[in-house]
Amino acid sequence: MNLDDLLTQSGEWLRGVGPDSDIVISSRVRLARNLARLPFLTRASDEQRVEIHSEVRQALNRIRLVPNGGHCYVNLAESSELTSRLLLERHLISRELAGGTGGRGVLFNRTEVISLMVNEEDHLRMQAMRAGFQLDEAWDQIASLDDRLDRLLTFAFSEQFGYLTACPTNVGTGMRASVMLHLPALVFTKQIDKVFASVTKINLAVRGFYGEGTQASGDFYQISNQVTLGLAEEEILAILKRVVPKIVTYEREVRDHLLDKDRLRLEDKIWRAYGLLHSARTISSEETMDLLSAVRLGVNVGLLSDLDISRVNELFILTQPAHLQRMEKRPLDAPERDAARAEFIRRQLGFLDPPRR
Amino acid sequence: MGKLCQSCKKREAKIHFTEIKDSHKTELHLCEACAHEKNFVMNFPSFLSEIVKDPDGPGSAEMEAVPATCPDCGLAYDDFKSKGRMGCARCYDVFAPVLVPLLEKVHGKSAHTGKAPDRFRDEIQSRRELQAVDDELQKAIAEEQYEKAAQLRDRLRDLKARQGANEATEDAEEGT
């Protein structure tokens, strides 16, 4: 497979359907690992960095990522900035890896369920991302990959502190489990702060669509564990499995309440968003996220029944700047992107002729 | 354009903080330049050095036990304190006296109880087994259940003997 394959569709986690996927977009489990015999990246020389890169890549070549299907390795040191941005927009790499320097890269499989970053903050960061609320499935998948890599690589580990990581906030399990939630009704009714207050009280972190330091956009929120040490992986997952269904229920109750008691205001918001996406000839990324969020809500509560939810879901990623530029096969400035975005949305949602691909 | 930066009131706010302290919430919206200037971008390291300065944090006795640099990677303790990053696996041992209280602040605990590499698995399993019986024993003693405590003490002794024997056989097997 090659990078252009990424443009015709989005990752399985976004397209696919999973448990509670009307509200839980995706479940992700990430593990951080380092090679025992080489220093962490902040203290590694250029030669050591190359050594880490090639040792980890060799191990990755020897294991099969998933039972079937192709995979793709992108060496970011040899790639354009646009490629980095494209991978970032798809959640295949982090900001840190995109903005880094020197030998580093990412391996992912065709469905984009598994991605492994080499030389990010740690030597190896591997994640499994599943559609809907499937934390256990994501964990099983990444734990088995970790077991297979453990036979080929000697990971830094201490009996007391567990897996050793560059930053002590990740030490122990090295695990970050997170779920991405779409909570438009809680935002619309201004209940969202209550959710945050209670979630942060039990040591869970809330982040935006693109992770650390990003503002929530499109009413998407990522909830993840902060504590990585002193709890077993299953105990960390259990906390999220206890909390997330409560938030999902809360969002559903508020949606029902709106449909029942405040229907006109809800319909107005959804149909205005639909109308703007239908008619706009130029549109910013930020406005797109807001309007798509309302339209996604409309589809999920049954008000917009003629739209395909996976097409709506894909738009959150495919309308991002690097995706638009890859599709148009040329660099676009902001006004050009806004025009290309408006047209792409109209095609994807069937307001124009079928998409030319 | 979104919200304006609260500091310079000129550029667009791109970095957003929500601090919740004693159930009181404050929000801060800054542009990248002002956030950098105010040192907000890397908030974890400054948080780390706050902890290290904290009167409840590591005392002067712990600090003295820590060498100035890691013998393996050469990371200076001051560097760790200001940037919050470890340099290599060895750093965790070398800086352990100051690290343990820090980890307890961040994670609430300082001992790993999760998954382990294959090469550690048997060892860790034995240790956790012993720990579990010992915890029970301490609890029985605290609750003055002396009969139960005696049983647990015997079990602990047997377990230690068995694990010792296992290790001896393994060594012998490896020798052949």
XYZ file of C-alpha atoms in Angstrom:
533
model
C 0.000 0.000 0.000
C 1.148 3.609 -0.410
C 0.159 6.974 1.006
C -2.321 7.830 -1.748
C -4.423 4.905 -0.527
C -5.086 7.055 2.535
C -7.001 9.584 0.493
C -9.791 7.406 -0.786
C -11.033 6.485 2.664
C -10.463 7.047 6.353
C -9.180 4.612 8.945
C -11.375 1.732 10.007
C -11.789 3.236 13.477
C -13.684 6.171 11.970
C -15.527 4.406 9.169
C -16.356 1.282 11.086
C -19.179 0.636 13.439
C -18.532 -0.481 16.991
C -20.384 -0.643 20.299
C -21.919 2.759 21.188
C -20.273 4.283 18.124
C -22.937 6.997 17.907
C -21.130 8.587 20.876
C -17.855 6.704 21.362
C -15.916 7.361 18.155
C -12.890 5.279 19.014
C -11.010 3.419 21.744
C -7.234 3.585 21.776
C -4.534 1.922 23.874
C -0.939 3.099 23.582
C 2.208 1.563 25.102
C 5.588 3.278 25.500
C 8.739 1.139 25.336
C 12.494 1.793 25.197
C 15.487 -0.393 24.388
C 17.364 -1.180 27.601
C 20.887 -0.820 26.229
C 20.555 2.624 24.647
C 19.807 5.992 26.278
C 16.446 7.704 25.883
C 16.218 10.062 22.922
C 17.049 13.318 24.726
C 20.447 11.805 25.653
C 21.057 9.758 22.483
C 23.754 10.783 19.978
C 22.901 10.943 16.267
C 24.580 7.541 15.801
C 22.610 6.012 18.662
C 19.420 7.451 17.222
C 20.138 5.699 13.923
C 20.937 2.500 15.847
C 17.606 2.610 17.703
C 15.752 3.315 14.477
C 17.298 0.351 12.654
C 17.051 -2.099 15.568
C 13.366 -1.368 16.123
C 12.639 -1.464 12.387
C 14.339 -4.837 12.026
C 12.147 -6.230 14.793
C 9.059 -4.728 13.166
C 10.006 -6.383 9.870
C 10.145 -9.764 11.575
C 6.679 -9.699 13.126
C 3.369 -9.650 11.340
C 1.328 -6.645 12.396
C -2.061 -8.215 11.794
C -3.037 -11.621 10.358
C -3.693 -10.218 6.888
C -3.476 -7.034 4.873
C -0.668 -4.735 3.860
C 1.237 -2.237 5.880
C 3.235 0.886 5.256
C 6.369 2.344 6.854
C 6.950 6.065 6.481
C 10.412 7.390 7.275
C 9.599 10.926 8.392
C 13.189 12.127 8.032
C 12.806 11.572 4.286
C 9.214 12.822 3.962
C 7.718 16.209 3.192
C 6.041 18.355 5.804
C 2.744 17.736 4.007
C 3.105 13.975 4.547
C 3.740 14.488 8.269
C 0.675 16.675 8.498
C -1.408 14.121 6.623
C -0.437 11.369 9.074
C -1.049 13.719 11.994
C -4.531 14.612 10.726
C -5.332 10.878 10.573
C -4.179 10.292 14.179
C -1.474 7.904 12.925
C 1.330 9.983 14.435
C 1.613 12.521 17.251
C 2.527 16.205 17.067
C 5.820 15.359 18.713
C 6.755 12.872 15.947
C 5.533 15.196 13.178
C 7.574 18.104 14.541
C 10.645 16.046 15.454
C 14.017 15.799 13.743
C 16.369 12.968 12.747
C 15.687 9.284 12.089
C 12.100 8.544 13.021
C 9.043 7.041 11.431
C 5.771 5.213 11.679
C 4.533 1.772 10.692
C 0.813 1.190 10.273
C -1.419 -1.395 8.703
C -3.940 -0.912 5.919
C -6.943 -0.580 8.219
C -5.000 1.878 10.404
C -5.956 -0.077 13.525
C -2.316 -0.501 14.545
C 0.360 2.157 14.375
C 3.879 2.081 15.784
C 5.961 5.221 16.099
C 9.729 4.871 16.220
C 11.816 7.570 17.968
C 8.984 9.706 19.259
C 9.459 10.716 22.915
C 10.287 7.062 23.598
C 12.062 4.610 21.282
C 8.788 2.868 20.503
C 5.203 3.974 20.931
C 2.625 1.472 19.728
C -1.105 1.967 19.581
C -4.225 0.054 18.658
C -7.284 2.086 17.731
C -10.719 0.488 17.409
C -14.093 1.830 16.330
C -16.583 2.464 19.113
C -16.228 1.407 22.726
C -13.776 -1.510 22.480
C -11.026 -0.841 24.997
C -10.495 -4.526 25.832
C -10.143 -5.454 22.169
C -7.627 -2.628 21.631
C -5.705 -3.733 24.727
C -5.626 -7.424 23.693
C -4.326 -6.481 20.285
C -1.548 -4.210 21.531
C -0.599 -6.530 24.426
C -0.081 -9.408 21.998
C 2.041 -7.202 19.744
C 4.068 -6.176 22.809
C 4.605 -9.875 23.701
C 5.856 -10.648 20.208
C 8.227 -7.662 20.187
C 9.435 -8.585 23.691
C 10.924 -11.787 22.223
C 12.985 -9.752 19.736
C 13.905 -6.665 21.752
C 15.126 -6.136 25.315
C 12.912 -3.412 26.741
C 14.055 -1.163 29.594
C 12.286 -2.418 32.713
C 12.820 -2.374 36.447
C 11.032 -4.550 38.962
C 10.159 -1.541 41.054
C 9.240 1.054 38.420
C 8.053 -1.190 35.564
C 8.637 -0.150 31.948
C 11.025 2.797 31.989
C 10.091 5.828 29.912
C 11.707 9.143 29.057
C 9.102 11.008 31.086
C 8.219 9.772 34.601
C 4.549 10.539 33.908
C 4.455 7.439 31.667
C 6.557 5.032 33.729
C 5.179 1.678 34.953
C 2.700 0.320 32.471
C 3.706 2.942 29.886
C 0.056 2.773 28.961
C -2.325 5.496 27.875
C -5.857 4.277 27.264
C -8.255 6.767 25.769
C -11.690 7.037 24.283
C -12.812 9.738 21.873
C -16.342 10.902 22.643
C -18.741 13.005 20.582
C -20.774 15.027 23.078
C -22.739 17.672 21.134
C -25.848 17.587 23.326
C -23.848 18.082 26.533
C -22.066 21.040 24.915
C -25.307 22.491 23.501
C -26.988 22.405 26.915
C -23.821 23.610 28.711
C -23.580 20.459 30.832
C -20.101 19.597 29.597
C -18.221 21.412 32.381
C -19.925 19.212 34.962
C -18.607 16.169 33.140
C -15.065 17.595 33.070
C -15.125 18.505 36.736
C -16.084 14.994 37.783
C -13.740 13.301 35.323
C -10.681 15.325 36.366
C -11.504 14.655 40.014
C -10.824 10.953 39.481
C -7.468 11.608 37.786
C -8.575 11.223 34.190
C -7.444 13.753 31.596
C -9.690 15.475 29.049
C -8.182 16.546 25.728
C -9.343 17.843 22.342
C -9.670 16.122 18.949
C -5.939 16.188 18.273
C -4.752 15.324 21.766
C -2.510 17.200 24.162
C -2.800 20.981 24.069
C -5.512 21.091 21.431
C -8.839 22.765 21.903
C -11.946 20.677 21.656
C -13.405 21.044 18.202
C -16.451 19.428 16.658
C -17.577 18.613 20.222
C -15.032 15.770 20.379
C -13.318 15.001 23.654
C -10.664 12.430 24.486
C -10.710 10.987 27.968
C -7.627 9.117 29.136
C -5.831 7.855 32.231
C -3.171 10.016 33.902
C -1.832 7.387 36.289
C 0.434 4.771 34.685
C 2.188 3.387 37.770
C 0.887 1.279 40.660
C -2.151 -0.021 38.791
C -2.208 -3.030 36.488
C -3.253 -2.386 32.875
C -6.621 -4.075 33.456
C -7.257 -1.871 36.505
C -6.605 1.270 34.453
C -8.973 0.018 31.749
C -11.571 -0.801 34.408
C -11.656 2.849 35.534
C -12.414 4.015 31.997
C -14.915 1.199 31.475
C -16.746 2.381 34.579
C -16.723 6.100 33.759
C -17.316 6.196 29.996
C -20.748 4.457 30.023
C -21.923 7.050 32.553
C -20.975 9.889 30.214
C -22.569 8.055 27.274
C -25.812 7.642 29.222
C -25.745 11.307 30.244
C -25.302 12.419 26.603
C -28.165 10.115 25.512
C -30.474 11.419 28.234
C -29.793 15.004 27.238
C -30.428 14.136 23.552
C -33.778 12.561 24.527
C -34.622 15.553 26.643
C -33.901 17.918 23.748
C -35.993 15.840 21.322
C -38.828 15.761 23.810
C -38.799 19.198 25.420
C -36.748 21.495 23.189
C -37.227 19.944 19.769
C -37.608 23.174 17.797
C -34.294 24.585 19.038
C -32.523 21.278 18.309
C -34.059 20.934 14.829
C -33.169 24.536 14.063
C -29.521 24.000 14.992
C -29.233 20.800 12.956
C -31.057 22.047 9.843
C -29.139 25.341 9.827
C -25.878 23.363 9.911
C -27.158 21.132 7.103
C -28.191 24.190 5.099
C -24.816 25.872 5.470
C -22.862 22.780 4.444
C -25.268 22.397 1.511
C -24.823 25.974 0.341
C -21.424 27.285 1.431
C -18.928 28.043 -1.341
C -16.064 28.743 1.055
C -15.705 27.417 4.575
C -12.999 27.316 7.279
C -11.831 24.153 9.012
C -13.164 25.374 12.345
C -16.647 26.150 11.013
C -16.686 22.803 9.228
C -16.017 20.933 12.483
C -18.851 22.804 14.259
C -21.393 22.256 11.496
C -20.435 18.616 10.923
C -20.881 18.014 14.632
C -24.485 19.257 14.474
C -25.121 17.212 11.323
C -23.632 14.098 12.936
C -25.966 14.623 15.882
C -28.853 15.029 13.426
C -28.101 11.685 11.782
C -27.721 9.906 15.132
C -31.018 11.179 16.567
C -32.818 10.302 13.340
C -33.558 13.841 12.140
C -31.326 13.586 9.050
C -32.049 10.092 7.825
C -30.840 10.418 4.226
C -27.170 11.008 5.143
C -24.689 8.164 5.548
C -23.009 8.388 8.971
C -19.663 7.005 7.790
C -19.493 9.690 5.081
C -20.172 12.348 7.712
C -17.543 10.805 10.020
C -14.910 10.736 7.279
C -15.391 14.434 6.578
C -13.944 15.356 9.978
C -10.581 14.051 8.721
C -10.772 14.445 4.946
C -11.524 18.205 5.167
C -8.340 18.914 7.148
C -5.743 21.092 5.328
C -3.161 18.435 4.371
C -5.840 16.059 3.100
C -7.321 18.736 0.846
C -3.894 19.586 -0.573
C -3.036 15.933 -1.231
C -6.370 15.492 -2.996
C -5.883 18.586 -5.142
C -2.254 17.521 -5.706
C -0.924 21.046 -5.138
C -0.246 23.438 -2.253
C -3.254 25.597 -1.425
C -3.303 28.829 0.573
C -6.020 29.358 3.188
C -8.677 30.925 0.892
C -8.083 28.213 -1.738
C -8.416 25.520 0.902
C -11.690 27.021 2.157
C -13.112 26.914 -1.381
C -11.853 23.363 -2.020
C -13.260 22.262 1.330
C -16.759 23.630 0.611
C -16.852 21.856 -2.729
C -15.528 18.585 -1.335
C -18.177 18.585 1.418
C -20.959 19.122 -1.102
C -19.716 16.231 -3.217
C -19.182 13.871 -0.292
C -22.656 14.523 1.095
C -24.267 14.029 -2.306
C -25.260 17.669 -2.839
C -23.178 17.672 -6.046
C -22.255 15.040 -8.614
C -20.537 11.937 -7.177
C -16.975 12.586 -5.967
C -14.312 12.395 -8.655
C -11.666 10.094 -7.236
C -10.843 34.101 14.089
C -11.411 32.544 17.488
C -10.859 34.029 20.920
C -8.178 36.683 21.360
C -5.151 36.029 23.523
C -5.861 37.257 27.065
C -2.326 38.529 27.497
C -1.451 40.526 24.346
C -5.071 40.872 23.154
C -3.760 40.978 19.570
C -3.196 37.451 18.316
C -5.574 34.548 18.227
C -5.543 32.362 21.344
C -4.283 28.938 20.363
C -3.371 27.444 23.719
C -6.059 26.854 26.271
C -5.679 25.932 29.899
C -8.241 24.913 32.424
C -7.021 24.773 35.960
C -9.162 23.187 38.596
C -7.963 23.976 42.073
C -10.042 23.350 45.172
C -13.096 22.900 42.905
C -12.515 26.433 41.586
C -12.014 26.565 37.839
C -9.976 29.166 35.974
C -9.570 29.322 32.221
C -6.686 30.875 30.369
C -6.522 31.457 26.618
C -3.172 32.524 25.148
C -1.500 32.843 21.770
C 1.575 30.699 21.190
C 4.048 33.574 21.662
C 2.622 34.666 25.025
C 2.274 31.084 26.216
C 5.957 30.490 25.487
C 6.924 33.720 27.174
C 4.974 32.749 30.250
C 6.496 29.295 30.161
C 3.085 27.666 29.963
C 3.769 25.408 27.025
C 5.939 22.913 28.849
C 3.855 22.928 31.969
C 4.906 19.496 33.185
C 8.578 20.285 33.849
C 7.746 23.471 35.721
C 5.235 21.439 37.688
C 8.039 18.972 38.403
C 10.375 21.640 39.691
C 7.520 22.985 41.806
C 7.240 19.561 43.390
C 10.959 19.313 43.914
C 10.837 22.703 45.663
C 7.751 21.653 47.623
C 8.358 21.544 51.409
C 6.579 18.154 51.466
C 8.741 16.951 48.605
C 12.124 15.260 48.899
C 14.046 16.640 51.851
C 17.698 17.608 51.974
C 18.662 14.076 53.149
C 17.292 12.509 49.945
C 18.903 15.187 47.814
C 22.309 14.435 49.304
C 21.934 10.741 48.457
C 21.648 11.598 44.766
C 24.776 12.009 42.619
C 25.046 15.136 40.490
C 25.033 13.178 37.216
C 24.017 9.738 35.953
C 27.155 7.626 35.380
C 25.633 5.951 32.277
C 24.189 8.792 30.208
C 25.636 11.822 31.967
C 22.276 13.470 32.673
C 22.745 16.098 35.377
C 20.283 16.033 38.266
C 19.631 19.751 37.697
C 18.735 18.963 34.100
C 16.221 16.361 35.150
C 14.786 18.829 37.660
C 14.316 21.571 35.072
C 13.188 19.460 32.088
C 11.443 16.596 33.843
C 12.890 13.937 31.555
C 15.069 10.949 32.388
C 18.168 10.275 30.264
C 18.323 6.468 30.346
C 17.170 3.383 32.250
C 19.982 3.799 34.788
C 18.721 7.285 35.743
C 15.752 5.620 37.436
C 18.109 3.854 39.872
C 20.520 6.723 40.284
C 17.826 9.333 41.010
C 15.512 6.893 42.856
C 15.676 8.695 46.241
C 14.170 11.871 44.766
C 12.129 10.057 42.162
C 10.079 7.936 44.556
C 8.378 10.838 46.364
C 7.840 12.493 42.990
C 6.191 9.401 41.519
C 3.994 9.112 44.572
C 2.772 12.658 43.945
C 2.117 12.079 40.249
C 0.763 8.518 40.338
C -0.199 8.043 43.978
C 2.135 5.020 44.109
C 5.715 4.166 43.274
C 5.721 0.396 42.602
C 4.763 -1.278 39.331
C 2.079 -3.970 39.490
C 1.311 -4.502 35.787
C 2.656 -6.416 32.803
C 6.351 -7.376 32.644
C 8.744 -8.589 29.967
C 9.125 -12.367 29.687
C 12.578 -12.291 31.251
C 11.112 -10.878 34.509
C 7.813 -12.731 34.621
C 8.639 -15.692 36.942
C 10.607 -13.548 39.326
C 7.847 -10.976 39.574
C 5.153 -13.601 39.973
C 7.019 -15.117 42.964
C 7.605 -11.743 44.541
C 3.961 -10.701 44.160
C 2.807 -14.016 45.631
C 4.999 -13.471 48.698
C 3.848 -9.875 48.980
C 0.177 -10.881 48.923
C 0.625 -13.402 51.778
C 2.730 -10.918 53.724
C 0.054 -8.226 53.346
C -2.526 -10.674 54.696
C -0.223 -11.549 57.572
C 0.278 -7.902 58.552
C -3.472 -7.372 58.421
C -4.115 -10.411 60.620
C -1.576 -9.154 63.157
C -3.117 -5.663 63.155
C -6.557 -7.221 63.711
C -5.126 -9.422 66.482
C -6.184 -12.630 64.696
C -3.186 -14.517 66.001
C -4.280 -17.996 64.937
C -4.704 -16.844 61.341
C -1.416 -14.941 61.581
C 0.408 -18.110 62.633
C -1.025 -20.004 59.653
C -0.032 -17.231 57.283
C 3.452 -17.101 58.749
C 3.852 -20.838 58.077
C 2.577 -20.401 54.535
C 5.007 -17.575 53.938
C 7.882 -19.737 55.216
C 6.863 -22.677 52.965
C 6.491 -20.375 49.982
C 9.950 -18.887 50.537
C 11.465 -22.360 50.922
C 9.737 -23.599 47.750
C 10.812 -20.562 45.716
C 14.375 -20.945 47.036
C 14.335 -24.623 46.029
C 13.009 -23.753 42.557
C 15.768 -21.267 42.007
C 18.348 -23.857 43.131
C 16.990 -26.444 40.641
C 16.915 -23.884 37.862
C 20.518 -22.990 38.572
C 21.465 -26.672 38.582
C 19.609 -27.232 35.296
C 21.316 -24.272 33.722
C 24.627 -25.714 34.876
C 24.152 -29.007 33.048
